[in-house]
Amino acid sequence: MTALDRIRNFAIIAHIDHGKSTLADRLIQACGAVEDRDMREQMLDNMDIERERGITIKAQTVRLDYKAKDGKDYVLNLMDTPGHVDFAYEVSRSLAACEGSILVVDASQGVEAQTLANVYQAIEANHEIIPVLNKIDLPAAEPERVKQQIEDVIGLDASEAVNISAKTGIGIAEVLEALVKRLPPPKGEENAPLKALLVDSWYDPYLGVVVLLRIKDGRIRKGLKIRMMAAGATHEVDRVGVFKPKNTEVASLGPGEVGFITASIKSVADCRVGDTITEEKRLAAEPLPGFKPSLPVVFCGLFPVDAAEFEKLRESLTRLHLNDASFVYEPESSAALGFGFRCGFLGLLHLEIIQERLEREFNLDLIATAPSVVYKVHLTDGTVMELYNPVDMPDPVRIDHIEEPWIKATILVPDEYLGSVLKLCEDRRGVQENLTYAGNRAMLIYKLPLNEVVFDFYDRLKSVSRGYASFDYHIDEYQEGDVVKLSILVNGDPVDALSMMVHRAKAESRGRALCVKLKELIPQQLFKIAVQAAIGGKIVARETISALRKDVTAKCYGGDITRKKKLLEKQKEGKKRMRQFGQVDIPQSAFLAALKAREE
């Protein structure tokens, strides 16, 4: 039993690489939660991909026991959150389970786009925020300038910001004291009916579904019959525990506490994130405000290289979906690539991570088609259809207009790179909304079509700004756009896996680039092959792959020229017939290279 005024729940928020996970490591060490011999870098990042890439993908929690300078014992529930824009939904869930946040800002780099996005989420969740300046031991650190920047850009009072170095451990004791002194304790009624927020759930092969929850009111213990209010499912609790970081069983969890339960739940579908858990016999009057469901914004097809692995891919997606419910998938088939799945993701990094996890954890060889976004197609009869895949585009005669999704992007960039960033945004059909300065850095707010961003915008932004620009976005609205479907034809047959939606102004250059690339990739045949890009019935670009020539006159030496002519005429006839009935098999390697080529 821990008294409410001795509990502190807090999240660590920051931009990518500003040192959240390292600070979490130091706090765990300072509270003695892990023996020194068991300590390792990125203690809370469990996945191999997280450790290799040095990024956090899943938010993790840990419970720390801390004895403050005033001699009182406190319980600290720490949530380490991801910093990347694709995993913003993980951040919003963690914030809902806490009362306060530590805002980590790199003292050499200052405020970045993702810092702003995460701080605004914390302010919306009514958090008390403690600014912490990390990496003060670096020669380039300028803590005073960064404090000023926090006040100018975010509007937070940074006069009491804590200076630390998470790597060397400077200032960690001050952070712990600030947590206890400056963050409010949680509120809650122990005798009220049980109300708990479902923060996360994942699948464990031995225990079934493990549910991470934050208790608001009431108490949860082993043997209690619980009900999920949104899913309507009832279960009996088997185990109650907390992460210290190893999972440790406890007798019960009361108001303000964060922990986990298992209840022999077979499918994560029953455990919707943001659901309210209550007691079967004493139901709560109304559910807690949940989270906005995460909506996929980028779609792509995933196909097994070996068609026989389709069932294995289905099984792997089902299992992966248990741990990451934020991506969606449904079966689809393609003439060129066989059977596969159309999957929806929260962004390109999310797509890359899921693809890498499928290849690693389930040993699959996959081909991913080009990423596309969801368009709203308004038909002449007044109905609206959502277009996830360019192949499903209706006949242009039936289309009144097409709307495409636009985003609102915040870009922070040092002013010497401002010109090239502005040019990049203009090239991508961007509309500038605002441009302000904080010190020597410009803060741009742009509206951009998502279609132009999903391909390679982030990489281009990093290269034109030498890696100094930071970028954050959220979906803004749908707007009418002049969007057309670009089809690729090889020998007169459309190749559905290569068709894509593009803006009419860019259709010709995109089509030409793809035709040139395919010309290099498709092997020569005994007849000429036309590679064409078309919009509807209109060909906008064409390349021709020349025929291989077999020397039929090799056996004629000397003699009359007419004999040679006769053989050549005969060969010509044969080639004509071949071109009519010949099948061109595009090798898998050509598909992969063509899909990569579009990103260039």
Coordinates of C-alpha atoms in Angstrom, one line a residue:
M1 CA 0.0 0.0 0.0
T2 CA 1.5 3.3 -1.1
A3 CA -0.1 6.6 0.0
L4 CA -1.3 8.7 -2.9
D5 CA 0.9 11.7 -1.9
R6 CA 4.0 9.4 -2.2
I7 CA 3.4 8.4 -5.8
R8 CA 4.8 10.4 -8.8
N9 CA 3.9 9.3 -12.4
F10 CA 5.9 11.0 -15.1
A11 CA 6.9 10.6 -18.8
I12 CA 10.2 11.6 -20.4
I13 CA 9.6 13.5 -23.6
A14 CA 12.1 14.8 -26.1
H15 CA 13.2 15.0 -29.8
I16 CA 15.0 12.0 -31.3
D17 CA 18.6 11.5 -29.9
H18 CA 18.3 14.1 -27.1
G19 CA 19.0 11.4 -24.5
K20 CA 15.6 10.1 -23.1
S21 CA 16.7 6.5 -22.8
T22 CA 20.1 7.3 -21.4
L23 CA 18.4 9.5 -18.7
A24 CA 16.0 6.6 -18.0
D25 CA 19.1 4.3 -17.5
R26 CA 20.7 6.8 -15.0
L27 CA 17.4 7.2 -13.0
I28 CA 17.0 3.4 -12.8
Q29 CA 20.7 3.1 -11.6
A30 CA 20.3 6.0 -9.1
C31 CA 17.3 4.3 -7.5
G32 CA 19.1 1.0 -7.4
A33 CA 16.3 -0.8 -9.3
V34 CA 18.9 -2.9 -11.2
E35 CA 22.2 -4.4 -9.9
D36 CA 25.2 -2.8 -11.5
R37 CA 26.2 -6.2 -13.1
D38 CA 22.8 -6.4 -14.9
M39 CA 22.9 -2.8 -16.1
R40 CA 23.2 -2.2 -19.8
E41 CA 22.8 0.6 -22.3
Q42 CA 19.2 1.5 -23.3
M43 CA 17.8 -0.7 -20.4
L44 CA 14.2 -0.2 -21.4
D45 CA 14.6 -0.8 -25.2
N46 CA 13.8 -4.5 -25.5
M47 CA 13.7 -5.0 -29.3
D48 CA 16.9 -5.7 -31.2
I49 CA 15.9 -3.1 -33.8
E50 CA 15.6 -0.5 -31.1
R51 CA 19.1 -1.2 -29.8
E52 CA 20.7 -1.3 -33.2
R53 CA 19.1 1.9 -34.5
G54 CA 19.4 3.6 -31.2
I55 CA 15.8 4.7 -31.2
T56 CA 12.8 3.9 -29.0
I57 CA 9.8 2.4 -30.8
K58 CA 7.6 1.1 -27.9
A59 CA 6.9 3.2 -24.8
Q60 CA 8.2 1.3 -21.7
T61 CA 7.4 1.7 -18.1
V62 CA 9.4 1.0 -14.9
R63 CA 8.6 1.5 -11.2
L64 CA 11.4 3.0 -9.0
D65 CA 11.6 3.3 -5.2
Y66 CA 13.3 6.5 -4.2
K67 CA 14.3 7.8 -0.7
A68 CA 14.2 11.6 -0.9
K69 CA 16.5 14.0 1.0
D70 CA 13.6 14.7 3.5
G71 CA 13.8 11.0 4.5
K72 CA 10.4 10.0 3.0
D73 CA 10.0 7.0 0.6
Y74 CA 8.5 7.7 -2.8
V75 CA 7.3 5.5 -5.6
L76 CA 8.2 6.8 -9.1
N77 CA 6.5 5.4 -12.2
L78 CA 8.6 6.3 -15.2
M79 CA 7.5 6.1 -18.8
D80 CA 10.2 6.3 -21.5
T81 CA 8.5 7.5 -24.8
P82 CA 9.7 7.4 -28.4
G83 CA 10.8 10.6 -30.1
H84 CA 10.0 9.9 -33.7
V85 CA 7.0 11.5 -35.4
D86 CA 5.7 8.1 -36.6
F87 CA 5.3 6.9 -33.0
A88 CA 3.5 10.0 -31.6
Y89 CA 0.5 7.8 -30.7
E90 CA 2.8 5.9 -28.2
V91 CA 3.6 9.2 -26.6
S92 CA 0.0 10.4 -26.3
R93 CA -0.9 7.1 -24.5
S94 CA 1.9 7.4 -22.0
L95 CA 1.1 11.0 -21.2
A96 CA -2.5 10.1 -20.4
A97 CA -1.2 7.8 -17.7
C98 CA 0.9 10.5 -16.0
E99 CA 0.6 13.8 -14.2
G100 CA 3.9 15.3 -15.2
S101 CA 6.7 15.2 -17.7
I102 CA 10.4 15.7 -17.9
L103 CA 11.2 17.7 -21.0
V104 CA 14.8 16.8 -22.2
V105 CA 16.5 19.3 -24.5
D106 CA 20.0 18.8 -25.9
A107 CA 22.0 21.8 -24.6
S108 CA 24.1 21.9 -27.8
Q109 CA 21.2 21.6 -30.3
G110 CA 18.3 23.3 -28.6
V111 CA 14.6 23.0 -29.3
E112 CA 13.7 20.8 -32.3
A113 CA 10.4 20.2 -34.1
Q114 CA 9.6 17.0 -32.2
T115 CA 10.3 18.7 -28.9
L116 CA 7.5 21.1 -29.7
A117 CA 5.1 18.5 -30.8
N118 CA 5.6 16.4 -27.7
V119 CA 5.5 19.4 -25.3
Y120 CA 2.1 20.5 -26.8
Q121 CA 0.8 17.0 -26.2
A122 CA 1.9 17.2 -22.6
I123 CA 0.4 20.7 -22.1
E124 CA -2.9 19.4 -23.6
A125 CA -2.8 16.6 -21.0
N126 CA -2.5 19.3 -18.3
H127 CA 1.0 18.1 -17.3
E128 CA 3.4 19.9 -14.9
I129 CA 6.6 20.1 -17.0
I130 CA 10.2 20.1 -15.7
P131 CA 12.7 21.3 -18.3
V132 CA 16.0 19.4 -18.2
L133 CA 19.1 20.4 -20.3
N134 CA 21.1 17.3 -21.2
K135 CA 24.7 17.0 -22.6
I136 CA 26.0 20.0 -20.7
D137 CA 29.4 18.3 -20.6
L138 CA 29.8 18.8 -24.4
P139 CA 32.1 21.6 -25.6
A140 CA 29.3 22.9 -27.8
A141 CA 26.8 23.1 -25.0
E142 CA 25.1 26.6 -24.5
P143 CA 22.7 26.1 -21.6
E144 CA 21.8 29.8 -21.2
R145 CA 21.0 30.2 -24.9
V146 CA 18.8 27.1 -24.9
K147 CA 17.0 28.2 -21.7
Q148 CA 16.1 31.4 -23.5
Q149 CA 15.0 29.4 -26.5
I150 CA 12.7 27.2 -24.4
E151 CA 11.1 30.4 -23.1
D152 CA 10.8 32.1 -26.5
V153 CA 9.6 29.1 -28.6
I154 CA 7.6 27.0 -26.1
G155 CA 6.7 29.7 -23.5
L156 CA 7.8 27.6 -20.5
D157 CA 9.6 29.1 -17.6
A158 CA 13.1 27.7 -17.8
S159 CA 14.7 29.6 -14.9
E160 CA 14.6 26.4 -12.8
A161 CA 15.7 24.1 -15.6
V162 CA 18.0 21.3 -14.3
N163 CA 21.4 21.0 -16.0
I164 CA 22.5 17.4 -16.4
S165 CA 24.7 15.0 -18.4
A166 CA 22.8 11.7 -18.6
K167 CA 25.9 10.0 -20.0
T168 CA 28.2 10.9 -17.0
G169 CA 25.5 11.1 -14.3
I170 CA 25.9 14.8 -13.5
G171 CA 22.8 16.3 -12.0
I172 CA 20.7 13.1 -11.7
A173 CA 20.1 13.6 -8.0
E174 CA 18.7 17.1 -8.7
V175 CA 16.3 15.6 -11.3
L176 CA 15.0 13.1 -8.7
E177 CA 14.5 15.8 -6.1
A178 CA 12.7 18.0 -8.7
L179 CA 10.4 15.1 -9.5
V180 CA 9.3 14.7 -5.9
K181 CA 9.1 18.5 -5.2
R182 CA 7.6 19.9 -8.4
L183 CA 5.3 17.2 -9.8
P184 CA 1.8 16.8 -8.3
P185 CA 0.7 13.5 -6.8
P186 CA -2.1 11.5 -8.5
K187 CA -5.7 11.8 -7.4
G188 CA -8.1 9.0 -6.9
E189 CA -10.7 7.3 -4.6
E190 CA -9.8 3.9 -3.2
N191 CA -13.4 3.0 -2.3
A192 CA -15.0 4.0 -5.6
P193 CA -15.8 1.4 -8.3
L194 CA -12.7 0.3 -10.2
K195 CA -11.7 2.5 -13.1
A196 CA -8.4 1.8 -14.9
L197 CA -7.0 3.1 -18.2
L198 CA -5.7 0.5 -20.6
V199 CA -2.4 2.0 -21.7
D200 CA -0.9 -0.8 -23.8
S201 CA -1.2 -4.5 -24.4
W202 CA 1.2 -7.1 -25.9
Y203 CA 1.3 -10.8 -26.4
D204 CA 3.4 -13.1 -24.3
P205 CA 3.6 -16.7 -25.5
Y206 CA 3.5 -18.0 -21.9
L207 CA 1.0 -15.7 -20.2
G208 CA -1.3 -14.7 -23.1
V209 CA -2.0 -11.0 -23.4
V210 CA -0.3 -8.7 -20.8
V211 CA -2.2 -5.5 -20.1
L212 CA -0.5 -2.4 -18.9
L213 CA -2.8 -0.1 -17.0
R214 CA -3.0 3.0 -14.8
I215 CA -5.5 2.8 -11.9
K216 CA -7.6 6.0 -11.5
D217 CA -10.1 4.8 -8.8
G218 CA -10.7 1.6 -6.9
R219 CA -8.3 -1.4 -6.4
I220 CA -7.5 -4.4 -8.6
R221 CA -6.3 -7.7 -7.2
K222 CA -5.9 -11.3 -8.2
G223 CA -9.2 -13.3 -8.7
L224 CA -11.2 -10.1 -9.4
K225 CA -13.7 -10.4 -12.3
I226 CA -13.1 -7.4 -14.6
R227 CA -14.9 -6.0 -17.7
M228 CA -13.5 -4.1 -20.6
M229 CA -16.1 -1.3 -21.2
A230 CA -15.6 -0.7 -24.9
A231 CA -14.9 -4.4 -25.9
G232 CA -17.6 -5.7 -23.5
A233 CA -15.4 -8.7 -22.7
T234 CA -15.1 -10.1 -19.1
H235 CA -12.1 -11.9 -17.6
E236 CA -10.7 -13.1 -14.3
V237 CA -7.4 -11.6 -13.2
D238 CA -4.6 -14.2 -12.8
R239 CA -1.7 -12.0 -11.9
V240 CA -1.1 -8.4 -10.8
G241 CA 2.4 -6.9 -11.0
V242 CA 4.7 -4.0 -11.7
F243 CA 7.9 -3.6 -13.8
K244 CA 11.0 -3.0 -11.7
P245 CA 12.3 -3.4 -14.7
K246 CA 11.8 -7.2 -14.3
N247 CA 8.1 -8.0 -13.8
T248 CA 7.4 -8.5 -10.1
E249 CA 4.1 -9.7 -8.7
V250 CA 2.2 -7.6 -6.1
A251 CA -0.9 -8.3 -4.1
S252 CA -2.9 -5.5 -5.6
L253 CA -2.7 -2.1 -7.3
G254 CA -4.5 1.0 -6.0
P255 CA -5.3 4.5 -7.2
G256 CA -2.5 6.4 -9.0
E257 CA -0.4 3.2 -9.5
V258 CA 0.8 1.9 -12.9
G259 CA 1.3 -1.9 -13.4
F260 CA 0.2 -4.9 -15.4
I261 CA -2.3 -7.7 -15.2
T262 CA -2.8 -11.0 -17.0
A263 CA -6.2 -12.7 -17.3
S264 CA -5.7 -15.6 -19.7
I265 CA -6.8 -13.3 -22.5
K266 CA -6.3 -15.0 -25.9
S267 CA -6.5 -12.1 -28.3
V268 CA -5.2 -8.5 -28.1
A269 CA -8.4 -7.5 -30.1
D270 CA -10.2 -7.6 -26.8
C271 CA -7.8 -5.2 -25.3
R272 CA -8.3 -1.9 -27.1
V273 CA -5.8 0.7 -26.1
G274 CA -7.6 3.5 -24.3
D275 CA -10.4 1.3 -23.0
T276 CA -11.6 1.5 -19.4
I277 CA -11.3 -1.6 -17.2
T278 CA -13.9 -1.9 -14.4
E279 CA -15.2 -4.5 -12.0
E280 CA -17.9 -6.8 -13.3
K281 CA -20.0 -6.5 -10.1
R282 CA -19.6 -2.8 -9.5
L283 CA -19.5 -1.1 -12.9
A284 CA -18.1 2.4 -13.2
A285 CA -20.7 5.0 -14.2
E286 CA -19.0 6.2 -17.4
P287 CA -15.7 5.2 -19.1
L288 CA -12.6 7.3 -19.0
P289 CA -11.9 9.6 -22.0
G290 CA -9.8 7.2 -24.2
F291 CA -7.4 8.1 -27.0
K292 CA -8.1 9.0 -30.6
P293 CA -7.6 5.8 -32.6
S294 CA -4.4 5.8 -34.5
L295 CA -5.3 6.2 -38.2
P296 CA -2.9 4.7 -40.8
V297 CA -1.7 7.3 -43.3
V298 CA 0.6 5.4 -45.6
F299 CA -0.3 2.2 -47.4
C300 CA 1.8 -0.3 -49.3
G301 CA 1.5 -3.9 -50.5
L302 CA 3.7 -6.6 -48.9
F303 CA 4.2 -9.8 -51.0
P304 CA 6.3 -12.8 -50.3
V305 CA 9.2 -13.4 -52.8
D306 CA 8.3 -17.1 -52.7
A307 CA 4.5 -17.5 -53.3
A308 CA 4.5 -20.6 -51.1
E309 CA 5.2 -18.4 -48.1
F310 CA 1.8 -16.6 -48.3
E311 CA 0.3 -18.5 -45.3
K312 CA 3.5 -17.9 -43.3
L313 CA 3.2 -14.2 -44.0
R314 CA -0.5 -14.2 -42.9
E315 CA 0.5 -15.9 -39.6
S316 CA 3.4 -13.6 -39.0
L317 CA 1.2 -10.5 -39.6
T318 CA -1.3 -11.8 -37.1
R319 CA 1.3 -12.4 -34.5
L320 CA 3.0 -9.0 -35.1
H321 CA -0.4 -7.3 -34.9
L322 CA -0.7 -8.6 -31.3
N323 CA 2.2 -6.5 -30.3
D324 CA 1.6 -3.5 -32.5
A325 CA -2.1 -2.8 -33.1
S326 CA -1.4 0.4 -34.9
F327 CA -1.0 -1.1 -38.3
V328 CA -3.8 -2.6 -40.4
Y329 CA -3.7 -5.3 -43.1
E330 CA -6.0 -7.0 -45.6
P331 CA -5.3 -9.6 -48.3
E332 CA -4.8 -8.5 -51.9
S333 CA -3.6 -10.1 -55.1
S334 CA -1.5 -8.7 -58.0
A335 CA -1.0 -10.2 -61.5
A336 CA 2.7 -9.5 -61.3
L337 CA 3.5 -10.4 -57.6
G338 CA 0.8 -13.0 -56.7
F339 CA -0.9 -13.0 -53.3
G340 CA 0.0 -10.7 -50.5
F341 CA -1.4 -8.1 -48.1
R342 CA -2.2 -4.4 -48.3
C343 CA -0.9 -2.9 -45.1
G344 CA -1.5 0.6 -43.6
F345 CA 1.1 2.3 -41.4
L346 CA 1.5 5.5 -39.4
G347 CA 4.4 6.7 -41.5
L348 CA 7.4 5.6 -43.5
L349 CA 9.6 4.7 -40.5
H350 CA 6.8 2.6 -39.1
L351 CA 6.5 0.8 -42.5
E352 CA 10.3 0.2 -42.5
I353 CA 10.3 -1.1 -38.9
I354 CA 7.4 -3.5 -39.5
Q355 CA 9.0 -4.8 -42.7
E356 CA 12.3 -5.3 -40.9
R357 CA 10.6 -7.1 -38.0
L358 CA 8.8 -9.4 -40.4
E359 CA 12.1 -10.3 -42.2
R360 CA 14.0 -10.8 -38.9
E361 CA 11.6 -12.3 -36.4
F362 CA 9.8 -14.5 -38.9
N363 CA 12.5 -15.1 -41.6
L364 CA 10.4 -13.9 -44.5
D365 CA 11.7 -12.5 -47.8
L366 CA 9.3 -9.7 -48.8
I367 CA 8.7 -7.3 -51.7
A368 CA 7.1 -4.0 -50.7
T369 CA 5.3 -2.0 -53.4
A370 CA 5.6 1.8 -53.5
P371 CA 3.9 3.6 -50.6
S372 CA 0.7 5.4 -51.3
V373 CA -1.8 7.5 -49.3
V374 CA -5.6 7.4 -49.1
Y375 CA -7.4 9.5 -51.6
K376 CA -11.1 10.4 -51.5
V377 CA -12.7 9.9 -55.0
H378 CA -15.9 11.8 -55.5
L379 CA -18.0 10.1 -58.2
T380 CA -20.5 11.8 -60.6
D381 CA -23.4 10.0 -58.9
G382 CA -22.6 11.8 -55.6
T383 CA -20.9 8.9 -53.7
V384 CA -17.4 9.1 -52.2
M385 CA -15.0 6.1 -52.3
E386 CA -11.7 5.9 -50.4
L387 CA -8.9 4.8 -52.7
Y388 CA -6.2 2.8 -50.9
N389 CA -4.6 1.2 -54.0
P390 CA -4.1 2.9 -57.4
V391 CA -5.3 -0.4 -59.1
D392 CA -8.8 0.1 -57.7
M393 CA -9.2 3.5 -59.4
P394 CA -12.7 3.7 -61.1
D395 CA -13.2 4.7 -64.7
P396 CA -12.2 8.4 -65.2
V397 CA -15.6 9.1 -66.8
R398 CA -17.3 8.3 -63.5
I399 CA -15.0 10.6 -61.5
D400 CA -16.1 14.1 -60.6
H401 CA -13.0 15.1 -58.6
I402 CA -10.4 13.6 -56.3
E403 CA -9.3 14.9 -52.9
E404 CA -5.9 14.2 -51.4
P405 CA -4.7 14.5 -47.8
W406 CA -2.6 17.5 -46.8
I407 CA -0.5 17.8 -43.7
K408 CA 0.7 20.7 -41.6
A409 CA 4.4 20.5 -41.1
T410 CA 6.6 22.3 -38.6
I411 CA 10.3 22.5 -39.7
L412 CA 13.1 24.0 -37.6
V413 CA 16.2 24.8 -39.5
P414 CA 19.4 27.0 -39.0
D415 CA 19.0 30.1 -41.1
E416 CA 21.9 29.3 -43.5
Y417 CA 19.9 26.3 -44.9
L418 CA 16.6 28.2 -45.0
G419 CA 16.8 28.9 -48.8
S420 CA 17.3 25.3 -49.8
V421 CA 14.5 24.1 -47.4
L422 CA 12.1 26.7 -48.8
K423 CA 12.9 25.5 -52.4
L424 CA 12.3 21.9 -51.4
C425 CA 8.9 22.7 -49.9
E426 CA 7.9 24.8 -53.0
D427 CA 9.0 21.9 -55.3
R428 CA 6.7 19.7 -53.3
R429 CA 3.7 22.0 -53.9
G430 CA 3.9 23.3 -50.4
V431 CA 2.0 26.4 -49.1
Q432 CA 3.9 28.6 -46.6
E433 CA 1.8 29.5 -43.6
N434 CA 4.3 31.0 -41.2
L435 CA 8.0 31.8 -40.7
T436 CA 9.4 33.0 -37.4
Y437 CA 12.8 33.1 -35.8
A438 CA 14.1 31.9 -32.5
G439 CA 17.7 32.9 -32.1
N440 CA 19.5 31.9 -35.3
R441 CA 17.0 29.3 -36.2
A442 CA 14.0 29.6 -38.5
M443 CA 10.7 27.9 -37.6
L444 CA 8.6 27.2 -40.8
I445 CA 5.0 26.1 -40.8
Y446 CA 4.0 24.7 -44.2
K447 CA 1.0 22.9 -45.6
L448 CA 2.1 20.0 -47.9
P449 CA 0.4 17.3 -49.8
L450 CA 1.1 14.0 -48.0
N451 CA 1.6 12.2 -51.3
E452 CA 4.8 14.4 -51.8
V453 CA 6.0 13.7 -48.3
V454 CA 5.8 9.9 -48.1
F455 CA 8.2 9.2 -50.8
D456 CA 11.5 10.7 -49.8
F457 CA 10.8 14.2 -48.3
Y458 CA 12.4 13.4 -45.0
D459 CA 15.7 12.2 -46.6
R460 CA 15.8 15.2 -49.0
L461 CA 15.2 17.6 -46.1
K462 CA 18.1 16.0 -44.1
S463 CA 20.4 16.2 -47.1
V464 CA 19.7 19.8 -48.1
S465 CA 20.2 20.9 -44.5
R466 CA 23.2 18.7 -43.7
G467 CA 21.1 16.9 -41.1
Y468 CA 20.3 20.0 -39.1
A469 CA 16.6 20.5 -40.0
S470 CA 14.0 18.7 -37.8
F471 CA 10.5 17.9 -39.0
D472 CA 7.2 17.1 -37.4
Y473 CA 3.7 16.9 -39.0
H474 CA 0.1 16.0 -38.4
I475 CA -2.7 15.3 -40.9
D476 CA -4.6 18.6 -41.5
E477 CA -7.4 18.1 -44.1
Y478 CA -8.4 16.8 -47.5
Q479 CA -8.3 19.2 -50.5
E480 CA -9.2 18.8 -54.1
G481 CA -6.2 18.1 -56.3
D482 CA -5.4 17.4 -59.9
V483 CA -4.3 13.8 -59.3
V484 CA -4.1 11.1 -62.0
K485 CA -3.2 7.4 -62.1
L486 CA 0.0 6.7 -63.9
S487 CA 0.1 3.2 -65.4
I488 CA 3.2 1.4 -66.7
L489 CA 2.7 -0.9 -69.7
V490 CA 5.3 -3.5 -70.8
N491 CA 4.7 -4.9 -74.3
G492 CA 1.1 -3.4 -74.1
D493 CA 0.2 -5.1 -70.8
P494 CA -0.3 -3.0 -67.7
V495 CA 1.9 -3.9 -64.7
D496 CA -0.4 -3.2 -61.8
A497 CA 2.4 -3.3 -59.1
L498 CA 4.1 -0.3 -60.7
S499 CA 1.0 1.9 -61.1
M500 CA 0.8 5.0 -58.9
M501 CA -1.1 8.2 -58.2
V502 CA 0.7 11.4 -59.1
H503 CA 0.0 15.0 -59.6
R504 CA -0.7 15.7 -63.3
A505 CA 2.1 18.3 -63.5
K506 CA 4.7 15.6 -62.4
A507 CA 3.2 12.6 -64.3
E508 CA 5.4 13.0 -67.4
S509 CA 8.7 13.3 -65.6
R510 CA 7.9 10.5 -63.2
G511 CA 6.8 8.3 -66.0
R512 CA 9.8 9.0 -68.1
A513 CA 12.2 8.3 -65.2
L514 CA 10.5 4.9 -64.6
C515 CA 10.6 3.9 -68.3
V516 CA 14.3 4.7 -68.5
K517 CA 15.0 2.6 -65.4
L518 CA 12.9 -0.3 -66.6
K519 CA 14.7 -0.2 -69.9
E520 CA 18.0 -0.9 -68.1
L521 CA 16.4 -3.6 -65.9
I522 CA 14.3 -5.8 -68.2
P523 CA 16.4 -8.3 -70.0
Q524 CA 16.4 -8.3 -73.9
Q525 CA 14.1 -10.7 -75.8
L526 CA 14.2 -11.9 -79.4
F527 CA 11.7 -9.2 -80.2
K528 CA 11.4 -5.4 -79.5
I529 CA 9.7 -4.5 -76.2
A530 CA 7.9 -1.2 -75.7
V531 CA 7.9 0.2 -72.1
Q532 CA 5.3 2.9 -71.8
A533 CA 3.9 5.2 -69.1
A534 CA 0.2 6.1 -69.6
I535 CA -2.5 8.3 -68.1
G536 CA -5.7 6.7 -69.0
G537 CA -5.4 6.1 -72.8
K538 CA -2.7 8.7 -73.4
I539 CA 0.9 7.6 -73.5
V540 CA 3.2 10.2 -71.9
A541 CA 6.5 8.4 -72.1
R542 CA 8.0 5.5 -74.0
E543 CA 11.3 3.6 -74.1
T544 CA 12.1 0.7 -76.5
I545 CA 14.2 -2.3 -75.5
S546 CA 15.9 -3.5 -78.7
A547 CA 15.7 -7.1 -79.8
L548 CA 18.4 -9.7 -79.5
R549 CA 19.6 -10.6 -83.0
K550 CA 20.4 -14.2 -83.9
D551 CA 22.8 -14.4 -86.9
V552 CA 20.7 -16.6 -89.2
T553 CA 23.0 -16.0 -92.2
A554 CA 26.0 -17.5 -90.5
K555 CA 25.8 -20.7 -92.5
C556 CA 25.7 -18.9 -95.8
Y557 CA 29.1 -18.1 -97.1
G558 CA 29.6 -16.9 -100.6
G559 CA 26.9 -17.5 -103.2
D560 CA 24.0 -15.3 -104.2
I561 CA 22.8 -12.3 -102.0
T562 CA 19.2 -13.3 -102.4
R563 CA 19.6 -16.4 -100.3
K564 CA 20.7 -14.2 -97.3
K565 CA 17.8 -11.8 -97.9
K566 CA 15.3 -14.7 -98.0
L567 CA 16.6 -15.9 -94.5
L568 CA 16.5 -12.4 -93.1
E569 CA 12.9 -11.8 -94.3
K570 CA 11.8 -15.1 -92.8
Q571 CA 13.4 -14.0 -89.4
K572 CA 11.6 -10.7 -89.6
E573 CA 8.2 -12.5 -90.0
G574 CA 9.0 -14.7 -87.1
K575 CA 9.8 -11.7 -84.8
K576 CA 6.6 -9.9 -85.8
R577 CA 4.6 -13.0 -84.7
M578 CA 6.6 -13.3 -81.5
R579 CA 5.9 -9.7 -80.6
Q580 CA 2.2 -10.3 -80.9
F581 CA 2.2 -13.4 -78.7
G582 CA 5.4 -13.1 -76.7
Q583 CA 5.2 -12.9 -73.0
V584 CA 7.6 -10.6 -71.2
D585 CA 8.6 -11.9 -67.7
I586 CA 9.8 -9.1 -65.6
P587 CA 12.3 -10.5 -63.1
Q588 CA 11.8 -9.9 -59.3
S589 CA 15.1 -8.0 -59.2
A590 CA 13.7 -5.5 -61.8
F591 CA 10.6 -4.9 -59.6
L592 CA 12.7 -4.2 -56.6
A593 CA 15.0 -1.9 -58.4
A594 CA 12.1 -0.1 -60.1
L595 CA 10.3 0.5 -56.8
K596 CA 13.5 1.9 -55.4
A597 CA 14.1 4.0 -58.5
R598 CA 10.9 6.0 -57.9
E599 CA 12.3 7.3 -54.6
E600 CA 15.3 8.8 -56.5

